[in-house]
Coordinates of C-alpha atoms in Angstrom, one line a residue:
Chain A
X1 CA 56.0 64.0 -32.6
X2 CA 55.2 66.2 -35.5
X3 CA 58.9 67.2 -35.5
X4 CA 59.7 63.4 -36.0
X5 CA 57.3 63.1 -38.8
X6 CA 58.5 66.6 -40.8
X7 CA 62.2 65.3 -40.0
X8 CA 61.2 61.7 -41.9
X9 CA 61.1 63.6 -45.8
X10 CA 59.8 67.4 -46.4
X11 CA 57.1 67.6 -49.0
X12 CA 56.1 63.5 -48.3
X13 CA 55.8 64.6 -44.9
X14 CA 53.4 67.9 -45.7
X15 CA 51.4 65.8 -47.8
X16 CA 50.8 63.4 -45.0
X17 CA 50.2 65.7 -42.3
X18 CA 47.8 67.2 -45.1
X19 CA 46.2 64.1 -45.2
X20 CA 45.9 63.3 -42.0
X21 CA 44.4 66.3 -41.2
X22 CA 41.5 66.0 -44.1
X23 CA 40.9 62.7 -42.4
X24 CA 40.6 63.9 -38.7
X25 CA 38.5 66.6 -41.0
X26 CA 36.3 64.3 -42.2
X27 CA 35.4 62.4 -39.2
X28 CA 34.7 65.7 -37.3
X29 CA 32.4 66.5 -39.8
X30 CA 30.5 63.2 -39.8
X31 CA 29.9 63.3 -36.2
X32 CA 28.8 66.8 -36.4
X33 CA 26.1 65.2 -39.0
X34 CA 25.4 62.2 -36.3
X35 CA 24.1 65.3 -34.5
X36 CA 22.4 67.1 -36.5
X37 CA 20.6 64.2 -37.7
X38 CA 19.3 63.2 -34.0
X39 CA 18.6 66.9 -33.6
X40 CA 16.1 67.4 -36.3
X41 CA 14.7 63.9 -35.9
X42 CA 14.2 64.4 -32.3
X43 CA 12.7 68.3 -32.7
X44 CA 10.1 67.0 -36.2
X45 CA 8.9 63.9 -33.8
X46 CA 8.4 66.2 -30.7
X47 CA 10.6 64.9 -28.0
X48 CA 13.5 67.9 -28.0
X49 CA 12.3 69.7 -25.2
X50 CA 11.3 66.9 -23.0
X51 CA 14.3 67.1 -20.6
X52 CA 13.9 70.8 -20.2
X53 CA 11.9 72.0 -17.0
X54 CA 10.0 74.8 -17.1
X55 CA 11.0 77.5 -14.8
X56 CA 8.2 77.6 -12.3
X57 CA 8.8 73.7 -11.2
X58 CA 12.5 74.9 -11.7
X59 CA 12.0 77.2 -8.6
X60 CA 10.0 74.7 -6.6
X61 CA 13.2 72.1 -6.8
X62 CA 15.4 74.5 -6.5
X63 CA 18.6 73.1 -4.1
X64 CA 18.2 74.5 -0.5
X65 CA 21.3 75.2 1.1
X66 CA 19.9 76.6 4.3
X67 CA 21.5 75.2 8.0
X68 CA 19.6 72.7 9.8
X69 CA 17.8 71.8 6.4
X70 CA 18.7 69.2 3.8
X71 CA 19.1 69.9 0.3
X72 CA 15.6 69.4 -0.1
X73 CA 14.5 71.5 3.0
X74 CA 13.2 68.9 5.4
X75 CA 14.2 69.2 8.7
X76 CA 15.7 65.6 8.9
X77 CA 15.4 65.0 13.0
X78 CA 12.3 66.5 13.3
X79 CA 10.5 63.5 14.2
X80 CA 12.8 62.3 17.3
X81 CA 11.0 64.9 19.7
X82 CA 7.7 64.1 18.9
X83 CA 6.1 62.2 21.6
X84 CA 3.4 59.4 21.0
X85 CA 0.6 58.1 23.5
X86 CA 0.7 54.3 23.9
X87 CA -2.4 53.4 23.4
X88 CA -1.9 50.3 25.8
X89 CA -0.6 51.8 29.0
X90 CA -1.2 55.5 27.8
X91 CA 2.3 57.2 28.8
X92 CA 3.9 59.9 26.1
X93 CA 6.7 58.0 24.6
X94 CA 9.5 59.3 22.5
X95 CA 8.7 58.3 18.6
X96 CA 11.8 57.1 18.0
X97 CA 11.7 54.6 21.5
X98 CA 7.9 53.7 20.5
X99 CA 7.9 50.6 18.8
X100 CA 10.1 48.5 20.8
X101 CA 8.2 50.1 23.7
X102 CA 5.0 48.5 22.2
X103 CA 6.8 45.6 21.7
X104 CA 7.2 45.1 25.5
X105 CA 4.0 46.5 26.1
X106 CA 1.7 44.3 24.1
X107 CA 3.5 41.3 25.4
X108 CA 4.9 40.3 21.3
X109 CA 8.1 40.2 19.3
X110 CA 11.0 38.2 20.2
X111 CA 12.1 39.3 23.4
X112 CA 9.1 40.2 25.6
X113 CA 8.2 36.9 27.1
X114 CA 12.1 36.5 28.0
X115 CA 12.0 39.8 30.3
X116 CA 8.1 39.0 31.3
X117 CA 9.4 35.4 32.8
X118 CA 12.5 37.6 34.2
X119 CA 10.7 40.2 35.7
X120 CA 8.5 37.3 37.4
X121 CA 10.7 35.5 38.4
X122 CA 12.5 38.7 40.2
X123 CA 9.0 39.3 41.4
X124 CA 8.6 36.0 42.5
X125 CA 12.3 36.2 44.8
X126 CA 11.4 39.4 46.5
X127 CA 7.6 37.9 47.4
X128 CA 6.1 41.5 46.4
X129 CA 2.9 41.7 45.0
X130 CA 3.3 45.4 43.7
X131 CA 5.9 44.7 41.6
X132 CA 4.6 42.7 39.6
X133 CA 2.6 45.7 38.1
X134 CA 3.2 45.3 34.2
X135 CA 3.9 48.8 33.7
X136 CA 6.2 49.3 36.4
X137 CA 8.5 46.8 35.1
X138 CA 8.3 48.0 31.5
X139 CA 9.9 51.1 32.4
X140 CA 13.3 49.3 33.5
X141 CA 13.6 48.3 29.7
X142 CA 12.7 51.6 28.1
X143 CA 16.0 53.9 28.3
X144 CA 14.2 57.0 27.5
X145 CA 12.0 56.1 30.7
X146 CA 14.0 57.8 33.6
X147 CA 11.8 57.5 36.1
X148 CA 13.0 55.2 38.7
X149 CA 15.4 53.6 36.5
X150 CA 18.3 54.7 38.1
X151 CA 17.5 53.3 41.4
X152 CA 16.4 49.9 40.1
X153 CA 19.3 49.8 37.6
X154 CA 21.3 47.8 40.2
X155 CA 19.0 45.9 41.5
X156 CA 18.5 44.9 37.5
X157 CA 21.9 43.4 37.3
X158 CA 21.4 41.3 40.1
X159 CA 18.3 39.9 39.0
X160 CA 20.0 39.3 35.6
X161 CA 22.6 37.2 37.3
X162 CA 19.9 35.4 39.3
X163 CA 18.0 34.5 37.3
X164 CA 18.9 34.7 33.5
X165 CA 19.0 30.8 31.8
X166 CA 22.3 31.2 32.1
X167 CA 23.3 30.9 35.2
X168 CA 25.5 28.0 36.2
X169 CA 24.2 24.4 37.1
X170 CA 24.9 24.6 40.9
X171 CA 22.7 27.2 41.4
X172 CA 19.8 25.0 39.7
X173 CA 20.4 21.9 41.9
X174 CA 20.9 23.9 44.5
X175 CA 17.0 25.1 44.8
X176 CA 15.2 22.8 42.5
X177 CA 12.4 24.8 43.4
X178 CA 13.9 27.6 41.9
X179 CA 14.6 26.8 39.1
X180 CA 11.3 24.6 38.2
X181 CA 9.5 28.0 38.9
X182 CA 11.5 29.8 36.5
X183 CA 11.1 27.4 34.0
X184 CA 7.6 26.6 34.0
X185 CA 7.2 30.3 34.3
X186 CA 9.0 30.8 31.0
X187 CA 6.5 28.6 29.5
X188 CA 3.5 30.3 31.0
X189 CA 4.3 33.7 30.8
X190 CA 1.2 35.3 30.5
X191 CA -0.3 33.7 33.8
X192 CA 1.7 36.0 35.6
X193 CA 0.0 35.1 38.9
X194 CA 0.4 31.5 38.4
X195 CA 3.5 30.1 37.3
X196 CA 3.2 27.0 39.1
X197 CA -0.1 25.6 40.6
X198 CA -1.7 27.4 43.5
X199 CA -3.4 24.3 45.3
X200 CA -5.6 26.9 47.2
X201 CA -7.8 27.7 44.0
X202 CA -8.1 24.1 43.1
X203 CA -10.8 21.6 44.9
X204 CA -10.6 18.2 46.0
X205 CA -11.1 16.6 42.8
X206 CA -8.7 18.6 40.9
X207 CA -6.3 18.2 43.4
X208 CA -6.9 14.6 43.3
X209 CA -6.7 14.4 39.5
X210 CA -3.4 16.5 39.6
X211 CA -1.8 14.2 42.3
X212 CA -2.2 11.4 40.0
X213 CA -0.6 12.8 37.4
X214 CA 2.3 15.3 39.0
X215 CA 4.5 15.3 41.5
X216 CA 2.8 18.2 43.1
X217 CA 4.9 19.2 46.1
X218 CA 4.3 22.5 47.1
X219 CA 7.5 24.8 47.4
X220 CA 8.2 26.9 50.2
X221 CA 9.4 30.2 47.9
X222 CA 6.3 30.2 45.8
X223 CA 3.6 28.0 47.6
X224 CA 3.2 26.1 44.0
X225 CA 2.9 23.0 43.5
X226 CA 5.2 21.3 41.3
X227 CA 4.1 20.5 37.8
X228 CA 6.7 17.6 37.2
X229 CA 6.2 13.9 36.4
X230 CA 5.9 11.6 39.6
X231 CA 9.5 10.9 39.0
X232 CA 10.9 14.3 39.4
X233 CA 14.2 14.1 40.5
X234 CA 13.9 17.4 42.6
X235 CA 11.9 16.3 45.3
X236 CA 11.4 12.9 47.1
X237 CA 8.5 10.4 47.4
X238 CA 8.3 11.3 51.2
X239 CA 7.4 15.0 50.1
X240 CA 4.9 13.9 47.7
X241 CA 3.3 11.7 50.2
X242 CA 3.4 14.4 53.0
X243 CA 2.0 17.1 49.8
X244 CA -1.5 14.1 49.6
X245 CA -1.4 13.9 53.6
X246 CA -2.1 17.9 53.8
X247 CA -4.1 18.2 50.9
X248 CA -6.3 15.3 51.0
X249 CA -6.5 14.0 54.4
X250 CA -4.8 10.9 56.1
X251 CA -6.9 9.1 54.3
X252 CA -6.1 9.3 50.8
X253 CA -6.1 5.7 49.8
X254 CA -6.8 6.3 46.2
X255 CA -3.6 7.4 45.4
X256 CA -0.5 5.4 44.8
X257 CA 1.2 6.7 47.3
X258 CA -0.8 5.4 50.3
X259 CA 1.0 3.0 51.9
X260 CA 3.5 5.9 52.9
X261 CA 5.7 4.0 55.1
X262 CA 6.5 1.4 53.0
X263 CA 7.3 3.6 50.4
X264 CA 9.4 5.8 52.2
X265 CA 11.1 2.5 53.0
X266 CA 11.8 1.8 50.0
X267 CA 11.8 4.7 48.6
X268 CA 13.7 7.2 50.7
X269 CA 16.5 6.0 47.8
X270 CA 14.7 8.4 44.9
X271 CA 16.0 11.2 46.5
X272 CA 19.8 11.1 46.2
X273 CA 21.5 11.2 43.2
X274 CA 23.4 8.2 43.9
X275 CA 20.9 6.1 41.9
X276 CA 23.8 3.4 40.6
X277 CA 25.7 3.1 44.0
X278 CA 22.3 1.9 45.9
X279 CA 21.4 -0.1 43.2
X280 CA 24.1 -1.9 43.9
X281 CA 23.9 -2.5 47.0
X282 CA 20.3 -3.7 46.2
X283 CA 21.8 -6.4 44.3
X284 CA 23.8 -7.3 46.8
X285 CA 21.0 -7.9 49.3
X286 CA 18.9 -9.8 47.1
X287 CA 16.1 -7.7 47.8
X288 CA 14.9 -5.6 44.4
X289 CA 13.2 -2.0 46.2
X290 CA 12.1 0.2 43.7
X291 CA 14.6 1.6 41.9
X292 CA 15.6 5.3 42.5
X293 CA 14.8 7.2 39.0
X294 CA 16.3 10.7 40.5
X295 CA 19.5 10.0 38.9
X296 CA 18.6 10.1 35.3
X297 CA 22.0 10.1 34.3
X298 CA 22.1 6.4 36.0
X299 CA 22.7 2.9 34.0
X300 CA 19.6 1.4 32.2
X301 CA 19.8 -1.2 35.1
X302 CA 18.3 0.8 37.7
X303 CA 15.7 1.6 35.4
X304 CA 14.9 -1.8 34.8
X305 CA 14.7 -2.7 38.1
X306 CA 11.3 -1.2 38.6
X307 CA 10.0 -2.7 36.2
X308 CA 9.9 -6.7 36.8
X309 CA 8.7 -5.8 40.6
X310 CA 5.1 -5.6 39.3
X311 CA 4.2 -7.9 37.0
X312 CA 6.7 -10.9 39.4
X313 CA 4.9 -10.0 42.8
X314 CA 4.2 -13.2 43.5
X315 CA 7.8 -14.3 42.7
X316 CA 8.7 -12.2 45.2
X317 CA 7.2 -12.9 47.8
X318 CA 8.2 -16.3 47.4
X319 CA 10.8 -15.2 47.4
X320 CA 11.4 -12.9 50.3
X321 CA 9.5 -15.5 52.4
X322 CA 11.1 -19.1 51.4
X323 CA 14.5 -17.8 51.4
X324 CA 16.5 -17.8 54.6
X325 CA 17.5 -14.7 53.8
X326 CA 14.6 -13.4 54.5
X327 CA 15.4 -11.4 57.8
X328 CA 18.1 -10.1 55.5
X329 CA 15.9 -8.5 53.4
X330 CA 14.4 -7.1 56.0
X331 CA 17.8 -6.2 57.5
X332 CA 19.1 -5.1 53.7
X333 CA 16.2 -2.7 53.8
X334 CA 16.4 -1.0 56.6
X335 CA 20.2 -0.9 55.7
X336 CA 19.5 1.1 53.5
X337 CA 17.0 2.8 55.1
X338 CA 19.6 4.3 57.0
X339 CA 21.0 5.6 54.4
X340 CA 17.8 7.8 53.5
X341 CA 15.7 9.7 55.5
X342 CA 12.9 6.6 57.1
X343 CA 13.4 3.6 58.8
X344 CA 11.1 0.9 59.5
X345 CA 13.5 -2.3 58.6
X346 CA 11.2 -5.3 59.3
X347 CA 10.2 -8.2 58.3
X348 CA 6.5 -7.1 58.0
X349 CA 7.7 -3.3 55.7
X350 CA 8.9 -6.0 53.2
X351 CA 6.0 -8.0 53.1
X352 CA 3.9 -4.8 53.0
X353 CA 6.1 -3.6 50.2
X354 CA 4.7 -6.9 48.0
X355 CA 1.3 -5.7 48.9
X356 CA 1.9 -2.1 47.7
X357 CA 3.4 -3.9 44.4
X358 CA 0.1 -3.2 42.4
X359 CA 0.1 0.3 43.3
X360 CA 3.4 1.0 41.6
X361 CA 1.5 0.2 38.6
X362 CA 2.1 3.9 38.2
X363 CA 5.4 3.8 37.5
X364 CA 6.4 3.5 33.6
X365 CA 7.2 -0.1 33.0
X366 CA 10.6 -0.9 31.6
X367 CA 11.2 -4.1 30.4
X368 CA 14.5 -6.2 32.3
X369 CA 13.7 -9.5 32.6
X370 CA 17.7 -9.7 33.0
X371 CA 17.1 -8.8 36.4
X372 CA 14.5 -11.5 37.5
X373 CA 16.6 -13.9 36.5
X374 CA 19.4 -13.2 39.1
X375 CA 16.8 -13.7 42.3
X376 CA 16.1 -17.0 40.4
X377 CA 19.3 -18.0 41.1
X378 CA 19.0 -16.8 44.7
X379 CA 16.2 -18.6 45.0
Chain B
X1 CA 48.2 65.1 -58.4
X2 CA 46.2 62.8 -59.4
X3 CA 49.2 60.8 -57.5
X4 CA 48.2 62.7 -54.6
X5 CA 44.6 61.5 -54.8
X6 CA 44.9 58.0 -56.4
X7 CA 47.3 58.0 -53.0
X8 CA 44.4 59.3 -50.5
X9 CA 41.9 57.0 -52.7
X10 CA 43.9 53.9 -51.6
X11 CA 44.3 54.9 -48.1
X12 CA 41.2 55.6 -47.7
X13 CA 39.9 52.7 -49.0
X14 CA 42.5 50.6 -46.6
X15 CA 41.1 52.7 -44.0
X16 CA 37.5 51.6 -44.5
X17 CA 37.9 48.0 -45.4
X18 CA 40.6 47.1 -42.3
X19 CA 37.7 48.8 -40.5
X20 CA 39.8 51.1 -38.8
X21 CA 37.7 54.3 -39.9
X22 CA 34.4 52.9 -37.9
X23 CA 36.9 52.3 -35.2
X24 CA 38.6 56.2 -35.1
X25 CA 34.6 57.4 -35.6
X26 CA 33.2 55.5 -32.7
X27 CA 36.5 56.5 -30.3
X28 CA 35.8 60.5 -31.6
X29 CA 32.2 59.8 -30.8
X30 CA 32.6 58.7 -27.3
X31 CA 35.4 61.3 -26.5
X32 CA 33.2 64.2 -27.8
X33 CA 30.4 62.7 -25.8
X34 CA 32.8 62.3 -22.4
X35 CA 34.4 65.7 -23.0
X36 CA 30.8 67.7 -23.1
X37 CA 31.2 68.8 -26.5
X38 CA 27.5 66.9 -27.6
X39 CA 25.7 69.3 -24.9
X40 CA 27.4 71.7 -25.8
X41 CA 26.6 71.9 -29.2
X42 CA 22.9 70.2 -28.0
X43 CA 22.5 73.9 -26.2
X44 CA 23.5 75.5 -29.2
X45 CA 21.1 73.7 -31.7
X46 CA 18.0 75.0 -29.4
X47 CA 19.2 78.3 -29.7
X48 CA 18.5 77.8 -33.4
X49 CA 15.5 76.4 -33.4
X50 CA 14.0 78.4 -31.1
X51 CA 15.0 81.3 -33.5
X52 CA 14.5 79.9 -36.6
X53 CA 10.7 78.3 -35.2
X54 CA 10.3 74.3 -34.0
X55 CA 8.1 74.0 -37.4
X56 CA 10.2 75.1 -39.8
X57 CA 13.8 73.8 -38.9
X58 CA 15.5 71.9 -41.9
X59 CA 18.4 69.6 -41.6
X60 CA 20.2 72.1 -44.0
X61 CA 19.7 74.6 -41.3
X62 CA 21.2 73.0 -38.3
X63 CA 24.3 71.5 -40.5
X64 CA 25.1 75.2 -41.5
X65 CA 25.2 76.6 -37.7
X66 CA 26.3 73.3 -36.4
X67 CA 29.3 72.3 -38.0
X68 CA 31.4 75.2 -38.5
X69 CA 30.6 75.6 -34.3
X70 CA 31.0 71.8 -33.9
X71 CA 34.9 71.7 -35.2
X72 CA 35.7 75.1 -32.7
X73 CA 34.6 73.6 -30.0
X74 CA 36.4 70.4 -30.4
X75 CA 38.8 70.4 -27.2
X76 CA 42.6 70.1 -28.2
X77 CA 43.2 66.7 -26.4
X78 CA 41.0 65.0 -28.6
X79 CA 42.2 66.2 -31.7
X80 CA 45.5 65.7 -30.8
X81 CA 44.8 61.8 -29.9
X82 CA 42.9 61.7 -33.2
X83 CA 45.9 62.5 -35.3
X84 CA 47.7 60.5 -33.5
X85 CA 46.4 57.8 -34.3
X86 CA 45.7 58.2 -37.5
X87 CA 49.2 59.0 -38.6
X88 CA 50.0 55.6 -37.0
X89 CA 47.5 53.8 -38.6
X90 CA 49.2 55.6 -41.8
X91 CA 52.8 54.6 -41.1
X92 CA 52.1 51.1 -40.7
X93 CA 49.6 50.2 -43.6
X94 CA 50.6 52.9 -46.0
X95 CA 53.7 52.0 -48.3
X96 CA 55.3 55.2 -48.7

């Protein structure tokens, strides 16, 4: 480049590099001033030295470059053997493993009442009273916590497959029992002795007060009783009747279920699923029985049809009794009696079922006057 | 001569008012800043002071150590950018 420039026109050419050197001079010059400006500003107001250390504190932050050390000489996995007491169950834990351990321990955080209801539930399947120790349990979700694991790990799959929320639909039909327990067991997890209802703690009254209310049949697996609506779909009005039988006596007439003949009559229906196919046939007899409500997926018809059987008794009966297809009725019902699990198909089961019409007060009313209006026309 | 300077007169007063002097200062500026000449010379103004005293250090004082130090220690690369430059800025405003 400079070759260029002196190649342009000799002594024009010195002259200009002359000059462009007392330029760059010049501007070297004033930023050494810039400098020396700041400097004596900064040393007359005091603040010079600041950014120097003295040497002592020098040597205390001085850069360790040992092995196993950091730079600034901590050991930097010093705290993952250190073991800590729980002060809950009171094993030695690992420090690192100690809060989640707490977690599980104290029953809080996010995911403790999901492995509680799990671990019940196992406990619940294998009918074992020792395992549902807390503690015991805890140590299949601490990894650090060898003991035992490896023998229970594979019986912890199984119990994952069982009885995770997961699981497919079959196996909840399949055992309504099953899977009401696990529910209302999610739901309750901290009465870990009682997911259900134990009827054997409970007296006469409170049995009484919970029959009203619940459907109350008492599993096999867990000896609960089942904490559903009067309507639950999982088990059938001849259960619940037989659950009032054993638990208050033949003679439990305050309850709505009393006249358990008739209502197994006309109920034995409740407990398929085929909710719209009988309710058709119903139709087709003339003869309104109670309306299964186990299939909730079923049309708003068969909903309806309970409904206009209580507050038209006396229609009915007319009904049944004027119309020559009376014995029909009779006949339709124990039809379809056969169908369920009772049959008393007489005349005098369908007169009793008008009688037991103000006991089904019970049942939620739905309003169909649709349906009334067709055994008009019968009539 | 006085060509010579009524010449360096009028360039350096096309240098000022075009604004390309304040321009070439501040790019010097941060180069001597990014290069490490500043701490450099920073080091070398304690030096001083501590030997002349904190209390009796006079501007006078630092510009006579620091300057002739301060145009050593600029690094080649710079000044070779700073010419540069300045020659262009030379060959296209200056009617020569």
């Amino acid at each position: 480049m400079k070759m260029e420039d002196m190649a342009l026109s000799g002594p024009d050419n010195t002259r200009l590099e002359a000059l462009v050197h007392d330029i760059y001079s010049e501007l070297v010059e004033d930023a050494c001033l810039g400098l020396c400006f700041e400097v004596h500003r900064a040393v007359k107001h005091g603040y010079f030295f600041l950014d120097d250390t003295d040497p002592e504190s020098a040597k205390e932050f001085e850069i360790v470059d040992q092995p196993g050390l950091d730079i600034f000489g901590q050991v930097y996995n010093q705290w993952k053997n250190k073991e800590c007491e729980c002060p809950n169950c009171k094993r030695l834990i690992a420090a690192s493993r100690f809060a989640p351990h707490l977690e599980k321990c104290l029953g809080m955080g996010r995911n403790s009442s999901r492995i509680a209801s799990r671990r019940l539930a196992s406990n619940n399947n294998n009918v074992s009273k020792s395992e549902s120790d807390q503690e015991d349990n805890d140590d299949l979700n601490d990894n650090d916590w060898s003991y035992g694991a490896e023998k229970k790990s594979k019986k912890r799959k199984s119990d994952k497959n069982q009885n995770s929320p997961r699981r497919s639909k079959s196996l909840k039909h399949k055992n309504g029992d099953l899977s009401s327990s696990v529910t209302s067991e999610a739901f309750k997890y901290n009465n870990y002795n009682n997911a259900g209802i134990s009827y054997e703690t409970l007296g006469p009254e409170e049995v009484r007060s919970l029959l009203t209310t619940q459907c109350g049949v008492i599993s096999e697996h867990t000896k609960k009783m089942c904490t559903r609506s009067q309507r639950c779909p999982q088990h059938t009005d001849e259960q619940r009747r037989s659950v009032r039988v054993f638990l208050l006596g033949p003679s439990a007439s305050s309850l709505p279920d009393a006249d358990a003949t008739v209502e197994a009559d006309m109920f034995e229906l409740q407990g398929d699923g085929s909710g719209a196919q009988s309710l058709i046939s119903r139709l087709q007899w003339e003869d309104s029985p109670e309306i299964s409500p186990t299939d909730s997926a079923s049309s708003r018809a068969s909903t309806n049809h309970s409904d206009p059987r209580r507050p038209k008794k006396k229609k009915r009966t007319s009904l049944v009794l004027n119309s020559t297809a009376g014995g029909g009725g009779g006949g339709g019902v124990s039809g379809e009696g056969t169908s369920g699990s009772l049959t008393s198909g007489s005349n005098g089961g369908v007169s009793q079922s008008n009688v037991s019409l103000p006991a089904k007060k019970k049942r939620p009313k739905l309003p169909a006057p649709s349906i009334s209006s067709i055994y008009d026309d019968l009539n | 001569m006085s060509k010579d300077s009524q010449m360096r007169a009028a360039i350096n007063q096309k240098l000022i008012e075009m604004g390309e002097r304040e321009r070439l200062k501040e790019l010097l500026r941060a180069k001597l800043v990014e290069c490490g000449w500043k701490d450099q010379l920073k080091a070398h103004c304690k030096d001083v002071i501590r030997e002349k005293g904190l209390d009796h250090v006079t501007v006078e004082d630092l510009v006579n150590e620091i300057t002739p130090k301060g145009r050593a220690l600029v690094p080649d690369s710079v000044k070779k950018e700073l010419l540069q430059r300045i020659r262009a800025f030379l060959a296209q405003h200056a009617a020569l």
